[in-house]
Amino acid sequence: MLTSLALIFLVGLAMAAICQRLKLPRIMGMLITGIAVGPYALDFLDPSILGISAELRKMALIIILLKAGLSLDISDLKKVGRPAVLMAFVPASFEILAFFLFAPALLGVTRMEAAVMGTVLGAVSPAVVVPRMVQLMEAKYGTKKGIPQMILAGASCDDIFVIVLFTTFVGMAQGDTVKFMDFFDVPVSIVLGVLMGAVTGILLSFFFETAYAHKHCVRNSMKVIIVLGVSFVLVAVEECLEGVVSVSGLLAVVSMACALKIKSVAFVSRRLAEKFGKLWIAAEVILFVLVGAAVDIRYTMEAGVAAIVMIFIALLIRAIGVGLCMLGTSLSWKERLFCVIAYLPKATVQAAIGSVPLSLGLSCGKIILSVAVLAIVITAPLGAIGMDATYKKLLQKEM
């Protein structure tokens, strides 16, 4: 396992540095590293690492979500309002509709199989989007109109919406009966996640202040460990309540971090954000190398040109959905274009659930996995490069 970790960190960082020198996003180097050393290529990674890959990826995602929540300005988010809510489900719905309409003709699947494929492909990748939105907020690009805040919030909720629909459509594809009430899991999950996180954040802030008042100063490093531990508990609560009530653990993590920022002294939340920013340096490598390791490159060869065409048709229709979310706002055409680019990348959700239909024995499982892998390979670098190359040109820097 130690050799595998050494490979992940050293080769991942080296490839990231090479890509950075070539003016390419660091994420590309990490993804390439994962694909190369993963079980479907050179197979250098220990099975024990691959066995806990999903958990390690989730831990890395929690770290960047905490950093995002501690950097998020709620007052700026309030300025955005309606578009932030619409971005949580409209673009994904448009992409699912695109697969439902065009995948049967292009890929030879049934309408129900196309719907399942759409839910696998419909989610934007928070692992690609969130770090960049955090960087934009810190650099003050687009913050005056709340653009990175809006995208961050939408991307955090987008996954919940898509995964609930995925579970529902997979059940229908297996012949299970689906209740109309199942679709209410989405708003319930979001509301309960926000409430659970907000209450937890307020309690944590009270604990830190009480300890300080009684001369028991909790060091920032210790606060990081406590916040991280509580975040793991919030995500675990989601798993414990599965089948009983829907609650989003990841959204609870963001909400808790926001509450901590609001209730804590400014310099405390700033120091916590800096600490989690340093943790993210290591977490980023683990996340993207392991996402790459989950990619079976063989399936990209089998997907064919039709799958590539389908992916770009879906992205085009998704872009229309993003544009509709922007109607009635004060955003310029350049800022709207940036929002479209920011909603292109796919990685984490597709790597996590792309193989589920195949493991369940669905006849469409192989083609769904093929398209999911191809979407990661195409859109993750495309979205990352697009955001990195255009944000200075498309967004205004707040002075």
PDB file of N, CA, C and O in Angstrom, residues 19 81 192 218 255 354 367 373 394:
ATOM      1  N   CYS A  19       2.180  18.963 -16.998  1.00  0.00           N
ATOM      2  CA  CYS A  19       1.011  19.547 -17.668  1.00  0.00           C
ATOM      3  C   CYS A  19       0.947  21.058 -17.437  1.00  0.00           C
ATOM      4  O   CYS A  19       0.595  21.821 -18.338  1.00  0.00           O
ATOM      5  N   GLY A  81     -29.604  34.337  -6.150  1.00  0.00           N
ATOM      6  CA  GLY A  81     -30.970  33.855  -5.930  1.00  0.00           C
ATOM      7  C   GLY A  81     -31.435  32.783  -6.893  1.00  0.00           C
ATOM      8  O   GLY A  81     -30.878  31.694  -6.956  1.00  0.00           O
ATOM      9  N   LEU A 192     -32.931  18.943   4.212  1.00  0.00           N
ATOM     10  CA  LEU A 192     -32.422  18.306   5.426  1.00  0.00           C
ATOM     11  C   LEU A 192     -30.901  18.408   5.512  1.00  0.00           C
ATOM     12  O   LEU A 192     -30.346  18.581   6.602  1.00  0.00           O
ATOM     13  N   VAL A 218      -8.451  26.390  21.570  1.00  0.00           N
ATOM     14  CA  VAL A 218      -8.308  25.271  20.634  1.00  0.00           C
ATOM     15  C   VAL A 218      -7.516  25.764  19.429  1.00  0.00           C
ATOM     16  O   VAL A 218      -7.945  26.672  18.728  1.00  0.00           O
ATOM     17  N   SER A 255     -22.859  23.357   4.111  1.00  0.00           N
ATOM     18  CA  SER A 255     -23.701  24.178   4.977  1.00  0.00           C
ATOM     19  C   SER A 255     -23.038  24.406   6.338  1.00  0.00           C
ATOM     20  O   SER A 255     -23.071  25.512   6.883  1.00  0.00           O
ATOM     21  N   GLY A 354     -20.917   4.830 -13.004  1.00  0.00           N
ATOM     22  CA  GLY A 354     -20.914   4.390 -14.399  1.00  0.00           C
ATOM     23  C   GLY A 354     -20.985   2.886 -14.572  1.00  0.00           C
ATOM     24  O   GLY A 354     -21.560   2.377 -15.547  1.00  0.00           O
ATOM     25  N   ILE A 367     -22.590  -0.467 -22.653  1.00  0.00           N
ATOM     26  CA  ILE A 367     -22.581   0.760 -23.448  1.00  0.00           C
ATOM     27  C   ILE A 367     -22.640   1.992 -22.550  1.00  0.00           C
ATOM     28  O   ILE A 367     -22.007   3.011 -22.829  1.00  0.00           O
ATOM     29  N   VAL A 373     -17.108   6.498 -19.454  1.00  0.00           N
ATOM     30  CA  VAL A 373     -15.648   6.604 -19.490  1.00  0.00           C
ATOM     31  C   VAL A 373     -15.217   7.627 -20.537  1.00  0.00           C
ATOM     32  O   VAL A 373     -14.352   8.485 -20.289  1.00  0.00           O
ATOM     33  N   LEU A 394     -13.485  36.354 -19.597  1.00  0.00           N
ATOM     34  CA  LEU A 394     -14.946  36.366 -19.553  1.00  0.00           C
ATOM     35  C   LEU A 394     -15.536  36.958 -18.269  1.00  0.00           C
ATOM     36  O   LEU A 394     -16.687  37.370 -18.256  1.00  0.00           O
TER      37      LEU A 394
END
